[in-house]
Amino acid sequence: MALRTIVQDGDPILKKVCRPVTKFDDRLGTLLDDMKETLLDANGLGLAGPQVGMMRRLFICLDDRDLPEEVP
């Protein structure tokens, strides 16, 4: 897995139309793993393909099952 660079607000890539995901293979799995690692590193809640420079219609989000248990 690798950290991806998150595109900042105002970058024109964020206004482009993305292509649908049609191929579900190891390459897509690697991209999603990278996006998850990037999201966790940035302490984010959600991340879309264009935000990491990938023009694909995909999105990941963090739910409470991804967080460590709270210690009282």
XYZ file of C-alpha atoms in Angstrom:
72
model
C 0.000 0.000 0.000
C 1.065 3.549 -0.657
C -0.012 6.987 0.450
C -1.479 9.057 -2.361
C -1.305 12.826 -2.659
C -4.631 14.476 -1.879
C -5.630 17.131 -4.410
C -6.483 20.436 -2.774
C -9.643 22.507 -3.250
C -9.481 24.651 -6.373
C -7.640 22.068 -8.496
C -9.434 21.752 -11.873
C -9.386 17.929 -11.693
C -12.092 18.153 -9.038
C -14.561 19.596 -11.554
C -14.029 16.981 -14.276
C -16.487 14.188 -15.025
C -15.206 10.796 -13.916
C -15.453 7.518 -15.787
C -17.501 4.710 -14.234
C -15.744 1.746 -12.699
C -16.311 -1.236 -14.984
C -13.384 -3.513 -14.175
C -13.201 -5.014 -10.710
C -9.696 -6.442 -10.486
C -6.536 -6.438 -8.358
C -5.572 -3.020 -9.672
C -8.819 -1.541 -8.338
C -8.263 -3.349 -5.049
C -4.802 -1.815 -4.749
C -6.197 1.646 -5.477
C -8.864 1.234 -2.798
C -6.266 -0.009 -0.290
C -4.089 3.018 -1.079
C -7.064 5.335 -0.695
C -7.940 3.825 2.681
C -4.357 4.229 3.912
C -4.321 7.820 2.645
C -7.678 8.566 4.281
C -6.550 7.212 7.648
C -3.223 9.071 7.451
C -5.091 12.342 6.770
C -7.601 11.703 9.596
C -10.376 12.060 7.040
C -13.894 10.681 6.819
C -14.265 10.174 3.073
C -12.218 10.274 -0.099
C -13.217 10.203 -3.778
C -11.187 9.100 -6.786
C -10.522 12.605 -8.159
C -9.153 13.690 -4.787
C -6.215 11.330 -5.350
C -5.918 12.075 -9.064
C -7.932 9.074 -10.306
C -10.733 9.928 -12.697
C -12.984 7.074 -11.606
C -16.418 7.190 -9.969
C -15.453 5.745 -6.638
C -15.623 6.829 -3.050
C -14.574 5.383 0.267
C -15.727 6.451 3.702
C -14.701 5.673 7.234
C -17.173 4.074 9.582
C -16.859 3.347 13.278
C -15.718 -0.235 12.613
C -12.464 1.204 11.183
C -11.664 3.096 14.378
C -9.876 1.702 17.445
C -12.082 1.021 20.430
C -12.315 3.842 22.916
C -10.574 3.296 26.224
C -12.555 4.602 29.235
